[in-house]
Tab-separated table of C-alpha atoms and ligand atoms in Angstrom:
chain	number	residue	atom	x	y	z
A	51	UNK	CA	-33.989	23.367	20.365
A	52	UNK	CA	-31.293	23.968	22.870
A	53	UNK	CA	-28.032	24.502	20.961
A	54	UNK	CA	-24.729	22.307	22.147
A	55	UNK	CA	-22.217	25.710	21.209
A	56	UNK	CA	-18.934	24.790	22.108
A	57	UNK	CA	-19.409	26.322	25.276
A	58	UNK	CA	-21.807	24.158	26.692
A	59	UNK	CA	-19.840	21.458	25.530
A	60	UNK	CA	-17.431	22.746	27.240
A	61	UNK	CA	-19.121	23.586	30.609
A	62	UNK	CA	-20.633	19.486	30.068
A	63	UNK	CA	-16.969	18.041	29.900
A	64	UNK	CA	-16.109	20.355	33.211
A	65	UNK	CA	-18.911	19.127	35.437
A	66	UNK	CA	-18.235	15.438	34.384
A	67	UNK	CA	-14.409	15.670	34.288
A	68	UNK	CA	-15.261	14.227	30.637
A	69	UNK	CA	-12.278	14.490	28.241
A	70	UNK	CA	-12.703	13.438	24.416
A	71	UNK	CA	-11.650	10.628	23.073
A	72	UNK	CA	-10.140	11.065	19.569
A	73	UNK	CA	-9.812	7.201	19.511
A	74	UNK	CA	-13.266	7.019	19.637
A	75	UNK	CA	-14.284	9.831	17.125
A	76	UNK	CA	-15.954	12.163	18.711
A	77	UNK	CA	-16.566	15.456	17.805
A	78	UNK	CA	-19.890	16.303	18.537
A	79	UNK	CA	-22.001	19.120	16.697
A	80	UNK	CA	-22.689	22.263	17.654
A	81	UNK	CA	-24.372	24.241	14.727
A	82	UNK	CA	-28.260	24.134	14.899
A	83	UNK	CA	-28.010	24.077	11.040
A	84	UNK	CA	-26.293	21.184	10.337
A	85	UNK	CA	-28.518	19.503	13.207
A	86	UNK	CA	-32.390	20.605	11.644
A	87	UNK	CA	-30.519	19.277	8.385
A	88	UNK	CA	-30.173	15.949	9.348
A	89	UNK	CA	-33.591	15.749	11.366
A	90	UNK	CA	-35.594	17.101	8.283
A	91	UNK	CA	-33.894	15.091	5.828
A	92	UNK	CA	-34.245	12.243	7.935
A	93	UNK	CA	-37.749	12.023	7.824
A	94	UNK	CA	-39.170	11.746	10.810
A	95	UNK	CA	-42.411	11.669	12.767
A	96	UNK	CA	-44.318	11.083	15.865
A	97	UNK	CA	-44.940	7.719	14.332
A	98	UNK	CA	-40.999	7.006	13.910
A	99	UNK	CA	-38.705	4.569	15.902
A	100	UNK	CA	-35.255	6.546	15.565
A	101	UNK	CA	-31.900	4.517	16.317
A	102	UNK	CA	-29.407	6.807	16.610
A	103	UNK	CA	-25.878	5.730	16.988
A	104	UNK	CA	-23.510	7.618	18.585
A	105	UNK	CA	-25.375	10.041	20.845
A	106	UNK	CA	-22.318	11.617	22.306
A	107	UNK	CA	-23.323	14.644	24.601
A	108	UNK	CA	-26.531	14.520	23.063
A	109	UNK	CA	-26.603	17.481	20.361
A	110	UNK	CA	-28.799	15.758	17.573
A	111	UNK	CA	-30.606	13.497	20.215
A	112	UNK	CA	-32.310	16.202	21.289
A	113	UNK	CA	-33.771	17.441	18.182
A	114	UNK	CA	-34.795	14.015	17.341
A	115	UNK	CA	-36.712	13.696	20.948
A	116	UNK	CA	-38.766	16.436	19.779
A	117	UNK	CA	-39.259	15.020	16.708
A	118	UNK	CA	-39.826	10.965	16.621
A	119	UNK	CA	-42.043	8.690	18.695
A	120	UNK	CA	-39.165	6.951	20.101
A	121	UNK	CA	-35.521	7.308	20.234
A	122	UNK	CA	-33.194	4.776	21.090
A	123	UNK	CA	-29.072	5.711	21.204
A	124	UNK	CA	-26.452	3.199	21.422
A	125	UNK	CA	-23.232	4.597	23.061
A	126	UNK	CA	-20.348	3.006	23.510
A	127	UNK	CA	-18.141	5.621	25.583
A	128	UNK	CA	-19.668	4.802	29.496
A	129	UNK	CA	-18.226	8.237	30.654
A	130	UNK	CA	-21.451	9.854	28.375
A	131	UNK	CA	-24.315	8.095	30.075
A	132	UNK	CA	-24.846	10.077	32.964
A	133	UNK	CA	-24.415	13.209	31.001
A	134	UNK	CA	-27.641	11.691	28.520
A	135	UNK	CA	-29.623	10.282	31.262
A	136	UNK	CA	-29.222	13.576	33.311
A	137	UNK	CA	-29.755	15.800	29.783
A	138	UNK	CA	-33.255	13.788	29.450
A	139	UNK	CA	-34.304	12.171	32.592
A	140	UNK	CA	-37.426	14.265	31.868
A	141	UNK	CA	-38.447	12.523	28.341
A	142	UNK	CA	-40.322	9.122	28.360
A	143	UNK	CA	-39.527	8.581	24.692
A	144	UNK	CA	-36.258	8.085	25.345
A	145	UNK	CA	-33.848	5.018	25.957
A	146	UNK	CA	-30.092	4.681	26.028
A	147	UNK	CA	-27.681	1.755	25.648
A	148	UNK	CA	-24.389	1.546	26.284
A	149	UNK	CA	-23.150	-0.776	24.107
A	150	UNK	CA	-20.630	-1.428	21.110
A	151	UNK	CA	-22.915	-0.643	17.474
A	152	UNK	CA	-20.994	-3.370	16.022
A	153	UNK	CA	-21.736	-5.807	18.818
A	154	UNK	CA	-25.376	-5.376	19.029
A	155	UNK	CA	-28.339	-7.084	17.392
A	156	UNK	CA	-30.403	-3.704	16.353
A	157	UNK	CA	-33.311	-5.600	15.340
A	158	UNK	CA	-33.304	-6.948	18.511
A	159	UNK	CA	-32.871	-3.629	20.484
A	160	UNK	CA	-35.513	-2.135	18.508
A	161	UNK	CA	-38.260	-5.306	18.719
A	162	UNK	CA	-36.892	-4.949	22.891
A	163	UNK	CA	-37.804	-1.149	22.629
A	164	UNK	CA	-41.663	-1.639	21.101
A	165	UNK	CA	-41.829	-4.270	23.156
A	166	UNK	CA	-41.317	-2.474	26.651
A	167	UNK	CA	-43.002	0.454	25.772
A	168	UNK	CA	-45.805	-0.252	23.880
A	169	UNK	CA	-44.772	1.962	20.612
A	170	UNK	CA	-45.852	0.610	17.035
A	171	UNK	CA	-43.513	2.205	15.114
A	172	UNK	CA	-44.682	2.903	11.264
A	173	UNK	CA	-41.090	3.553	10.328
A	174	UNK	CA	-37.557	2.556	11.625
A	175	UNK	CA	-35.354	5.118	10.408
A	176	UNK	CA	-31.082	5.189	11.870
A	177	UNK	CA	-29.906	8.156	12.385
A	178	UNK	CA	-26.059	9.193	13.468
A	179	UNK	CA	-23.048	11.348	13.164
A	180	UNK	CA	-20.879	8.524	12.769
A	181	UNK	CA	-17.828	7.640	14.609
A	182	UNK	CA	-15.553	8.143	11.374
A	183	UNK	CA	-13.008	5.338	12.110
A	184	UNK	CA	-16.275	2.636	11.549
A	185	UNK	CA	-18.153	4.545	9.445
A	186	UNK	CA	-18.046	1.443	6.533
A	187	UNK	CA	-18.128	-1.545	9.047
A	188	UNK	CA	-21.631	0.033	10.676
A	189	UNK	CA	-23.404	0.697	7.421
A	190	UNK	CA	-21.927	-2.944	5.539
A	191	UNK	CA	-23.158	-4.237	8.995
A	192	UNK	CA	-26.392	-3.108	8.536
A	193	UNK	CA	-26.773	-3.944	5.300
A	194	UNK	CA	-25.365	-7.239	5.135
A	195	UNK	CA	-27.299	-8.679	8.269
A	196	UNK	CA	-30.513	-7.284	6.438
A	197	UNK	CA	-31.699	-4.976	9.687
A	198	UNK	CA	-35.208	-3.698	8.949
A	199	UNK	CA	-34.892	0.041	8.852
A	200	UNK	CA	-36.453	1.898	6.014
A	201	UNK	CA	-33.614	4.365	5.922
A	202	UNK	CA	-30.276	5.393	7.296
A	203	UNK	CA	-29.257	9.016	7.620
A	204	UNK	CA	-25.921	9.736	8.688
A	205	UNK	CA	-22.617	12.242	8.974
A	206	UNK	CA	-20.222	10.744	7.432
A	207	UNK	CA	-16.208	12.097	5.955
A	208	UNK	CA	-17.154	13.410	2.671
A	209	UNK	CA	-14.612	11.194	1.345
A	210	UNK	CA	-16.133	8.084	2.213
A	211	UNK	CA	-19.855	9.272	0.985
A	212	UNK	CA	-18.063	10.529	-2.454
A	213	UNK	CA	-17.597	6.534	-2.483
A	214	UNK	CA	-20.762	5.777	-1.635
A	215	UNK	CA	-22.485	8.154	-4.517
A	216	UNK	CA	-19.501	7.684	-7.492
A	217	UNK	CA	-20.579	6.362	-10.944
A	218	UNK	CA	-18.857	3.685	-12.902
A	219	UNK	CA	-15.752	5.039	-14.698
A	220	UNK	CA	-14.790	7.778	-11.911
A	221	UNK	CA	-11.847	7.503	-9.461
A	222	UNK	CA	-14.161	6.673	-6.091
A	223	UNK	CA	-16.236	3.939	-8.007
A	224	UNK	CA	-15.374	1.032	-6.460
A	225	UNK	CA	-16.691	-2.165	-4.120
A	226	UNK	CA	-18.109	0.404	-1.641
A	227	UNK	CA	-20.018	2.345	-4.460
A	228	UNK	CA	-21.610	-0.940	-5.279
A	229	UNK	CA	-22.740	-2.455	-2.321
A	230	UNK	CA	-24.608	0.641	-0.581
A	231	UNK	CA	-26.763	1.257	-4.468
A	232	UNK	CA	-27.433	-2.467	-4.385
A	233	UNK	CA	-28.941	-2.597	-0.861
A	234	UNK	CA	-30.331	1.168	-0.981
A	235	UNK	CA	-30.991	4.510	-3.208
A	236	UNK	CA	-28.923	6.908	-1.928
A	237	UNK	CA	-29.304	11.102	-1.870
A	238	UNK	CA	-27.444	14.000	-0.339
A	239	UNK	CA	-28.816	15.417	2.388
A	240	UNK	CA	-25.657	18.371	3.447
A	241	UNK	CA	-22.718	19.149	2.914
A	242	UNK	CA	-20.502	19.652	6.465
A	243	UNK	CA	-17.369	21.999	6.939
A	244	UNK	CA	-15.226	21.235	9.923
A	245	UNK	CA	-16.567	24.234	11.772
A	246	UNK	CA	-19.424	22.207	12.489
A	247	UNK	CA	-18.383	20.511	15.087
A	248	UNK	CA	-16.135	20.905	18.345
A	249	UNK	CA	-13.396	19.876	18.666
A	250	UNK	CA	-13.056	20.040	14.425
A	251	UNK	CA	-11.980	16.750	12.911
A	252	UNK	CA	-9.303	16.844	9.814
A	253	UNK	CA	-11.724	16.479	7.299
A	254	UNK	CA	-14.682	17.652	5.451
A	255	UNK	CA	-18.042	15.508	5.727
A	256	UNK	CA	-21.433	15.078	4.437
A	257	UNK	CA	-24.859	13.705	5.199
A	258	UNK	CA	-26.383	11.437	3.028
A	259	UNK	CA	-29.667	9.225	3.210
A	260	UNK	CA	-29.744	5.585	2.509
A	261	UNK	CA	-32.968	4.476	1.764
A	262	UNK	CA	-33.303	0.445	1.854
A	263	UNK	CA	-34.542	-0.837	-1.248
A	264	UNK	CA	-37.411	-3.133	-1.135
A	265	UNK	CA	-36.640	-4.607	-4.492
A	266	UNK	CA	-32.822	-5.310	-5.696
A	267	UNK	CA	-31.786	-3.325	-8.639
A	268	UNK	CA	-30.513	-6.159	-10.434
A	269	UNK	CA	-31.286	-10.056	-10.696
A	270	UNK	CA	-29.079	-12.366	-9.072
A	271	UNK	CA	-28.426	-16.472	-9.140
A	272	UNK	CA	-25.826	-15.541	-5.941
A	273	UNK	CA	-25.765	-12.762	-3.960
A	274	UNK	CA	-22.647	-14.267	-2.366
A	275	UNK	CA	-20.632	-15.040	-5.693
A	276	UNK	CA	-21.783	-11.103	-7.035
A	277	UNK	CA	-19.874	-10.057	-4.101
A	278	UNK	CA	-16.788	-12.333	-4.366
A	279	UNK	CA	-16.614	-10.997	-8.288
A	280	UNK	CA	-16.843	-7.791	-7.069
A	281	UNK	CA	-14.200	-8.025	-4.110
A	282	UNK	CA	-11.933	-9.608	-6.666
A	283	UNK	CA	-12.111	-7.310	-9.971
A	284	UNK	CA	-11.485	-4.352	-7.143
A	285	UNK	CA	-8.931	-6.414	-5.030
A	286	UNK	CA	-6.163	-5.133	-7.513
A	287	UNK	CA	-7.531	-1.467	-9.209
A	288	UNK	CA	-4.849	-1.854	-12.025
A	289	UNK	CA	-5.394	-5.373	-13.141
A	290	UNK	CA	-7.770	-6.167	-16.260
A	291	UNK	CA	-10.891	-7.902	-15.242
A	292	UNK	CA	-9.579	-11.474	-16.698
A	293	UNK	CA	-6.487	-11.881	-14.611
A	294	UNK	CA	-8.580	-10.216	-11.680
A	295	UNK	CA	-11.152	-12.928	-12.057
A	296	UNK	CA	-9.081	-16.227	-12.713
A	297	UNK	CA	-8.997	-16.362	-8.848
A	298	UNK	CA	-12.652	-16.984	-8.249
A	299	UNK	CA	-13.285	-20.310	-8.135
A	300	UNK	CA	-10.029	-21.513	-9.308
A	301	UNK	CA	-11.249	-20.652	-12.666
A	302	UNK	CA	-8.517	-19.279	-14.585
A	303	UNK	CA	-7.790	-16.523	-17.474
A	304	UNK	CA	-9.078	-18.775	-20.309
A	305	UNK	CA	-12.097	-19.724	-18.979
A	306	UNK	CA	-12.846	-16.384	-17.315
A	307	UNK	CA	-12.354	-14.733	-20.769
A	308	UNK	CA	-14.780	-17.163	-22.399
A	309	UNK	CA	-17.288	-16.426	-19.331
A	310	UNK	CA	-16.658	-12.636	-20.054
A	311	UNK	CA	-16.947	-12.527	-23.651
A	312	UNK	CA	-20.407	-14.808	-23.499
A	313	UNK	CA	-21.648	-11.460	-22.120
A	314	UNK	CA	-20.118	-9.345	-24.150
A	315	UNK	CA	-17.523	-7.839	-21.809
A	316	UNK	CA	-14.045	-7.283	-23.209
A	317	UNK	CA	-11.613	-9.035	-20.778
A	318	UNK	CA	-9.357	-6.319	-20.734
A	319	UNK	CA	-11.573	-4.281	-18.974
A	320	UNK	CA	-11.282	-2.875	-15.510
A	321	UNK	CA	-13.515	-3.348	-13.061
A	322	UNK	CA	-14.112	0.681	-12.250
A	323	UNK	CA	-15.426	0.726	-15.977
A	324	UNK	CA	-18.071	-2.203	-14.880
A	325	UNK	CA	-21.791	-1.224	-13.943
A	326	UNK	CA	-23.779	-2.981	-11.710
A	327	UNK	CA	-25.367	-4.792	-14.495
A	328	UNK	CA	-22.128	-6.279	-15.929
A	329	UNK	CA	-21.212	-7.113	-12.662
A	330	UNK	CA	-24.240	-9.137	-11.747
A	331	UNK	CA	-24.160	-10.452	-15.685
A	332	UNK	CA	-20.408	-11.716	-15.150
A	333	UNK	CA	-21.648	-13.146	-11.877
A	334	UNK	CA	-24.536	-15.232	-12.868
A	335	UNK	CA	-22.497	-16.133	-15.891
A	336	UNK	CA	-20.007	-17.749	-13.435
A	337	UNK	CA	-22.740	-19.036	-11.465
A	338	UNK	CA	-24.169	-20.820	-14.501
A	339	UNK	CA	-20.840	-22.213	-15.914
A	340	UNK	CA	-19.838	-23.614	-12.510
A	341	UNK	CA	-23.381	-25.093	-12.127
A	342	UNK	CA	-22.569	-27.011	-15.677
A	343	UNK	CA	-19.642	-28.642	-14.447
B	541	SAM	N1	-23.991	12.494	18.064
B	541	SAM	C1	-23.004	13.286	18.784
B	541	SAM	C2	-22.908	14.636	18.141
B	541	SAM	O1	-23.201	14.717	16.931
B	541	SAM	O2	-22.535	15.590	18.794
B	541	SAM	C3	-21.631	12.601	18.817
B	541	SAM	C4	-21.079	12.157	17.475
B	541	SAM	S1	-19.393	11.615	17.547
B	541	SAM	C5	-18.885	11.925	15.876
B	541	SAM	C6	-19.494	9.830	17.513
B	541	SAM	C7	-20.057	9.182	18.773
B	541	SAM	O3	-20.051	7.761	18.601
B	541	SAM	C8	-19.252	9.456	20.043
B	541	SAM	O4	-20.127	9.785	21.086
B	541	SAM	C9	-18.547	8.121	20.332
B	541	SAM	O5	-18.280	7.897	21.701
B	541	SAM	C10	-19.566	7.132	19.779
B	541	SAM	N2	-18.999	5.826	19.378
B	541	SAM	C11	-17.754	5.551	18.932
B	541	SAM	N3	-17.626	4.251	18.629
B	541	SAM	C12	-18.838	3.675	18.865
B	541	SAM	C13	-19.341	2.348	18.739
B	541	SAM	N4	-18.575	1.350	18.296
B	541	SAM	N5	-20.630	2.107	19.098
B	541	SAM	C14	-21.427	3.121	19.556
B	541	SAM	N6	-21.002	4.402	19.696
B	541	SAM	C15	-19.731	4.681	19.345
C-alpha cells in the first residue's frame, strides 16, 4: 500500500493548486495504521461492493482497491477528481462520483454500478472517514431511507460515536444512541488521535462498525410514533418523561401518566434512564390508547 504521508499530500495539493477546505472537512489520513484498521475491520473481500464516501486524495481508497471487488466513492469537492481519476486511471474496479452523499440515491448508484459492470456483489459494505460536520445526517440518512448495505464502517469524532455506543443512564445516552442500536449492532473498530491525519482536526475520533440488523431489536405498532416519543422525552434533557410526553399527540400530563404507569414506568422519570424496551413499551402503549379513541 502506498502511504499518503503528509508529504505526498503535500506534493498532491502543489501539482493541482488544491487547497483544503475546512468547510468541507477534510483532513485526509496519512498513517497506514489507522488505514489497514478500517479495511480489516471493515470486512471486505473480492466479493464486496465498497461505497466509500468521502474519498478525498484517495488515502483509504486505495487500500480498499486492493481489497474489494468494486469500489465506488462519492465526492463532493470537484477540485479532487482529477487527482482520483489520475491516482487510479489504471484500476478497472474503480468508479468515482462527484456528487453531494446527502443528495444521492446510494441504492441507486450501487444497482447503476453492478449494472454497468457486470459485478454481483455478495456484500455491500460503506466505508468512509466522514466529513465531521454531516457525520449524523449521512448515517440517519442511511438508516432511515433503509439503503441495503450489510454494514457501515466509518471515522467518525469520538464524541459523536461515544453517542452512538452510550447505555441508558449515562450522560451521551440519548436519541442518537437509540436510533443507530435500533437499525444496527454496533462495535469499535479504533480509536484515532489527531496525528492521524493532515492537516489535524480539533478533536479526537474513532472508527466504529454498524452492522444493519436484519431483525429489529424490539417490537413495534409504529416505527414513526417510537421515534416522535423518543424525539420528545429527549427534546428537553431535564424534563420528567410526563410533561415531556403531554406534547405527543395533544395528549396531555394526565393521560400520559396513566399511559406510563399501565407499563409500569414512573412518570417522573427521565428519558436518559429509559431503555429501548420502555421506549418502544410507552410507544405502542400510546399507539394502542390513541387507536381506542
Ligand atoms: N477519505 C479521505 C481520507 O481519509 O484521507 C478524505 C476524508 S475527509 C475527512 C472527508 C471527505 O469528504 C473530503 O474529501 C470532503 O471533500 C468530502 N465531503 C465533504 N462533504 C461531502 C458530501 N456532502 N458528500 C460527499 N463527500 C463529501
Amino acid at each position: 500500500m502506498e502511504l499518503y504521508k503528509s508529504g505526498k499530500i503535500n506534493r498532491m495539493k502543489d501539482q493541482y493548486g488544491f487547497k483544503f477546505s475546512k468547510n468541507l472537512g477534510q483532513n485526509f489520513l496519512t498513517d497506514p495504521n489507522i488505514i489497514s484498521k478500517i479495511i480489516d475491520g471493515s470486512f471486505i473481500d473480492e466479493n464486496t461492493l465498497v461505497l466509500e464516501i468521502g474519498p478525498g486524495m484517495g488515502a483509504l481508497t486505495e487500500g480498499l482497491l486492493d481489497t474489494a471487488g468494486h469500489v465506488v466513492a462519492v465526492e463532493l469537492d470537484r477540485r479532487l477528481i482529477p487527482i482520483l481519476e489520475d491516482n487510479f486511471a489504471g484500476r478497472d474496479n474503480f468508479s468515482l462520483i462527484n456528487a453531494d452523499i446527502l443528495k444521492v440515491d446510494i441504492d441507486e448508484i450501487i444497482v447503476d454500478v453492478c449494472e454497468k459492470t457486470g459485478f454481483k456483489p455478495e456484500k455491500i459494505r460503506i466505508v468512509g472517514n466522514l466529513p465531521y460536520y454531516i457525520t449524523t445526517p449521512i448515517i440517519m440518512n442511511i438508516l432511515e431511507n433503509g439503503v441495503k448495505a450489510d454494514s457501515i464502517t466509518v471515522m467518525m469524532q469520538k464524541e459523536v460515536g461515544d453517542r452512538m455506543m452510550a447505555d441508558p443512564g449515562t450522560k451521551a445516552y440519548g436519541a442518537l444512541s437509540l436510533a443507530v442500536g435500533y437499525f444496527c449492532e454496533v462495535s469499535q473498530v479504533a480509536k484515532a488521535p489527531k496525528e492521524v491525519f493532515y492537516p489535524r482536526p480539533k478533536v479526537d475520533s474513532i472508527v466504529l462498525r454498524l452492522d444493519l440488523r436484519d431483525q429489529k431489536p424490539v417490537d413495534l405498532k409504529s416505527e414513526e410514533l417510537f421515534f416522535k416519543v423518543i424525539k420528545n422525552g429527549f427534546g428537553q434533557r431535564r424534563k420528567t418523561m410526563n410533561n415531556s410526553l403531554a406534547g405527543v399527540m395533544d395528549l396531555g400530563k394526565d393521560r400520559i401518566n396513566e399511559i406510563l404507569s399501565s407499563v409500569g414506568i414512573d412518570g417522573v422519570r427521565r428519558a436518559e434512564t429509559l431503555s429501548m424496551q420502555e421506549f418502544a413499551e410507552v410507544a405502542n402503549a400510546i399507539f394502542d390508547s390513541t387507536c381506542e379513541d
